[in-house]
Coordinates of C-alpha atoms and ligand atoms in Angstrom, one line a residue:
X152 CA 19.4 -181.7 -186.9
X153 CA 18.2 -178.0 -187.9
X154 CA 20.7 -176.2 -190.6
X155 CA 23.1 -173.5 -189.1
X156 CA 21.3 -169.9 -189.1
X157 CA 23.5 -167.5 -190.4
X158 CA 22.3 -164.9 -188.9
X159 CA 22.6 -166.1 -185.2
X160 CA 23.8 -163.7 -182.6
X161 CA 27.4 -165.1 -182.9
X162 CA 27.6 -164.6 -186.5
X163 CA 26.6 -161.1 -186.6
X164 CA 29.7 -161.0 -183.8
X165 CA 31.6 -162.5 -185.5
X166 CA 31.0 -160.2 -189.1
X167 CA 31.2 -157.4 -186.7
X168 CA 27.2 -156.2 -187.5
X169 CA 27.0 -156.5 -183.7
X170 CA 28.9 -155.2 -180.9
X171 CA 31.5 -157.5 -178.6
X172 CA 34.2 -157.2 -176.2
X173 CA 36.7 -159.5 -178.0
X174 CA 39.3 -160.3 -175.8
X175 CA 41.7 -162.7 -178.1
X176 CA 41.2 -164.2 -182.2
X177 CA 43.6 -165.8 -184.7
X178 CA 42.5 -167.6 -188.0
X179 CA 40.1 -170.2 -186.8
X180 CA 38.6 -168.7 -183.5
X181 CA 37.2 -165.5 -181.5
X182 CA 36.7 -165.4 -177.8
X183 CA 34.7 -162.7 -176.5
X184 CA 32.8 -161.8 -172.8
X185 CA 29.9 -163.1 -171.8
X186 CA 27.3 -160.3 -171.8
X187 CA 25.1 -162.4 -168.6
X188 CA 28.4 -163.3 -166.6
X189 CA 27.9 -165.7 -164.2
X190 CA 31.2 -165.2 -163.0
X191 CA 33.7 -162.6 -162.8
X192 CA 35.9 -163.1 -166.3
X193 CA 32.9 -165.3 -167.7
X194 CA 33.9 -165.4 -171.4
X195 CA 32.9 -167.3 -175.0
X196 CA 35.0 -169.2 -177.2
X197 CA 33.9 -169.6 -180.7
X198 CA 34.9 -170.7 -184.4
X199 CA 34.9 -168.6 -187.3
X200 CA 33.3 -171.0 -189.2
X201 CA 29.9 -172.0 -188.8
X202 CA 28.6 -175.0 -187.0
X203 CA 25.6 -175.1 -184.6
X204 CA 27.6 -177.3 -182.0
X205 CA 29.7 -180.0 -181.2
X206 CA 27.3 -182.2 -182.8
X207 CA 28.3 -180.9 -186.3
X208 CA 31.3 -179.1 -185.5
X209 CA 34.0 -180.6 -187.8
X210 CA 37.1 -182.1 -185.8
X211 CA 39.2 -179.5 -187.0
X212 CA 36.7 -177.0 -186.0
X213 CA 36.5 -178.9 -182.2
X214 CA 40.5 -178.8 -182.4
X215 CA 40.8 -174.9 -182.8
X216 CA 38.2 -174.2 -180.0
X217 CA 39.6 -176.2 -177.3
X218 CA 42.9 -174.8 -177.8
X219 CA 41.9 -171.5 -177.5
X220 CA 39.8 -172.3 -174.6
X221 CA 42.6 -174.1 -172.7
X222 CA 44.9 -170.8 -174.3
X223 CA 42.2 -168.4 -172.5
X224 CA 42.0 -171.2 -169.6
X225 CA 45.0 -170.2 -168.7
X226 CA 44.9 -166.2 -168.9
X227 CA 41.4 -166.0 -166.7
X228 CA 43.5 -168.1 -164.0
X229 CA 46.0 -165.8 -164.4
X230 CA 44.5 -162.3 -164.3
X231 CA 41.8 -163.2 -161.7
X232 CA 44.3 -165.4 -159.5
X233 CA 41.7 -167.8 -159.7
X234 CA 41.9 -171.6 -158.0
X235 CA 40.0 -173.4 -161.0
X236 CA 38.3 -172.8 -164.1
X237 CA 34.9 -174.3 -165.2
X238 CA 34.1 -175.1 -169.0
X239 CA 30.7 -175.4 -170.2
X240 CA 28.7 -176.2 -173.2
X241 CA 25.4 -177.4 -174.3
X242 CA 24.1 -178.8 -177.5
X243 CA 20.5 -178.3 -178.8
X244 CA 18.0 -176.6 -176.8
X245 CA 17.1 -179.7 -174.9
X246 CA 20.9 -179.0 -174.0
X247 CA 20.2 -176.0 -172.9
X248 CA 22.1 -174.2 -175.9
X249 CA 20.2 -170.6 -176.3
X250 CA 22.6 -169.6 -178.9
X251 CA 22.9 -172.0 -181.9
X252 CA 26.9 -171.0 -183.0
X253 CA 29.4 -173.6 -181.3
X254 CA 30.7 -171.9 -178.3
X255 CA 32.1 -172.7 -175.0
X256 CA 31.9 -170.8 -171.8
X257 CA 34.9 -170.3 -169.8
X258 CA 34.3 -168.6 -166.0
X259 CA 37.0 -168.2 -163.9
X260 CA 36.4 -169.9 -160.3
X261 CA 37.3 -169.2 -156.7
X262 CA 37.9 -171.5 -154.0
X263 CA 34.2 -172.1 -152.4
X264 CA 32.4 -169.5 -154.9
X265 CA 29.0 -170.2 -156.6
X266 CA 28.1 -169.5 -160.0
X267 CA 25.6 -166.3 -159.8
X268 CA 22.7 -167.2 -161.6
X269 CA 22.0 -166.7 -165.6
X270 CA 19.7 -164.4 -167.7
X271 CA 21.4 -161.2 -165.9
X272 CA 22.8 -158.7 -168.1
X273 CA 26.8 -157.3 -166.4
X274 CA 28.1 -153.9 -165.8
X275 CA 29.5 -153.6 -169.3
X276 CA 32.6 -151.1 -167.5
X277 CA 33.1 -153.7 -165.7
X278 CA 32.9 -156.2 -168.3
X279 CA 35.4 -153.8 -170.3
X280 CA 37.9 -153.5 -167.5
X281 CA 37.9 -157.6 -166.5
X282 CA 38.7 -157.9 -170.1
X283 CA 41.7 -155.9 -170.8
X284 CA 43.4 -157.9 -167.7
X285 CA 42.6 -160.8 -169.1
X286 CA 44.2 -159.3 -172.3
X287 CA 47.4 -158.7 -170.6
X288 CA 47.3 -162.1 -169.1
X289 CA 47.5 -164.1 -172.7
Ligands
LIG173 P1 24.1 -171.0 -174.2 O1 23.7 -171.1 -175.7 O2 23.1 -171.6 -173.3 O3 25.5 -171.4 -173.9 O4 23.9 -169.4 -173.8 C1 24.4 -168.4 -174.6 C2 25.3 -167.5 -173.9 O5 25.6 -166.4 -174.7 C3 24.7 -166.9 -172.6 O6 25.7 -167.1 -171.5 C4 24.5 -165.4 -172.9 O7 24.7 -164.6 -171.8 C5 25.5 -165.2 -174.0 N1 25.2 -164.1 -174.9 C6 24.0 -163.9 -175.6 N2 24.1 -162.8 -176.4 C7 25.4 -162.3 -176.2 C8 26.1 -161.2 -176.8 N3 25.5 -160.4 -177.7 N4 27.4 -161.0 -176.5 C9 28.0 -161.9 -175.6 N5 27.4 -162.9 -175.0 C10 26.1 -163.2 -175.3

């Protein structure tokens, strides 16, 4: 598999050369919004440390992730009063990873709803103001 580039988008994120609307961290992982939300609340989980994806990711790395993501799982159902949640990530481009840091979407989801489609850039008030509620919902 290709090494890990350290200078991926989520690296420069995550050593703050880049700009991102972090909405939760501790020691081990950062989860930020989605830039092209697909839903309302769409946001990213990620590890500080580098891996490209699960594939590499270490089990202590895969550990810290999912328990932010079911942490943040929790706060998007919450501040959206939202029925579900969906979780989503790909591995490799033939995966259809885009972005080669480990990271796992998390969109909240209403009863019925349909994902809107990708590649779209958000309001980024909007963006800013769907994040501080799911803020106070953690
Ligand atoms: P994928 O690798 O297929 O999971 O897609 C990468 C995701 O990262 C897409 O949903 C993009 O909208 C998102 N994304 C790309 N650049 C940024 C950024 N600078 N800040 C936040 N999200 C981003």
């Amino acid at each position: 598999m290709t090494a890990y580039d350290p200078d991926n988008i989520f690296a420069k994120i995550l050593r703050g050369e880049i700009p991102s609307t972090r909405v939760y961290e501790d020691d081990d992982t950062l989860a930020f919004m989605d830039i092209m939300p697909r839903a309302d609340g769409h946001l990213l989980v990620i590890p500080k440390t580098p891996c490209r994806n699960v594939l590499d990711a270490t089990p202590e790395q895969l550990a810290a992730v999912m328990g932010t993501v079911q942490r943040l799982g929790h706060a998007v159902l919450k501040a959206f009063d939202a029925d579900g949640v969906t979780i989503q990530q790909f591995n490799e481009a033939a995966g259809g990873q885009e972005v080669f840091h480990l990271h796992f979407h998390v969109l909240p989801r209403q009863e019925g709803d349909r994902l809107r489609p990708p590649g779209k850039m958000g309001d980024m008030e909007e963006i800013a103001r769907q994040a501080e509620k799911i803020r106070s919902a953690i």
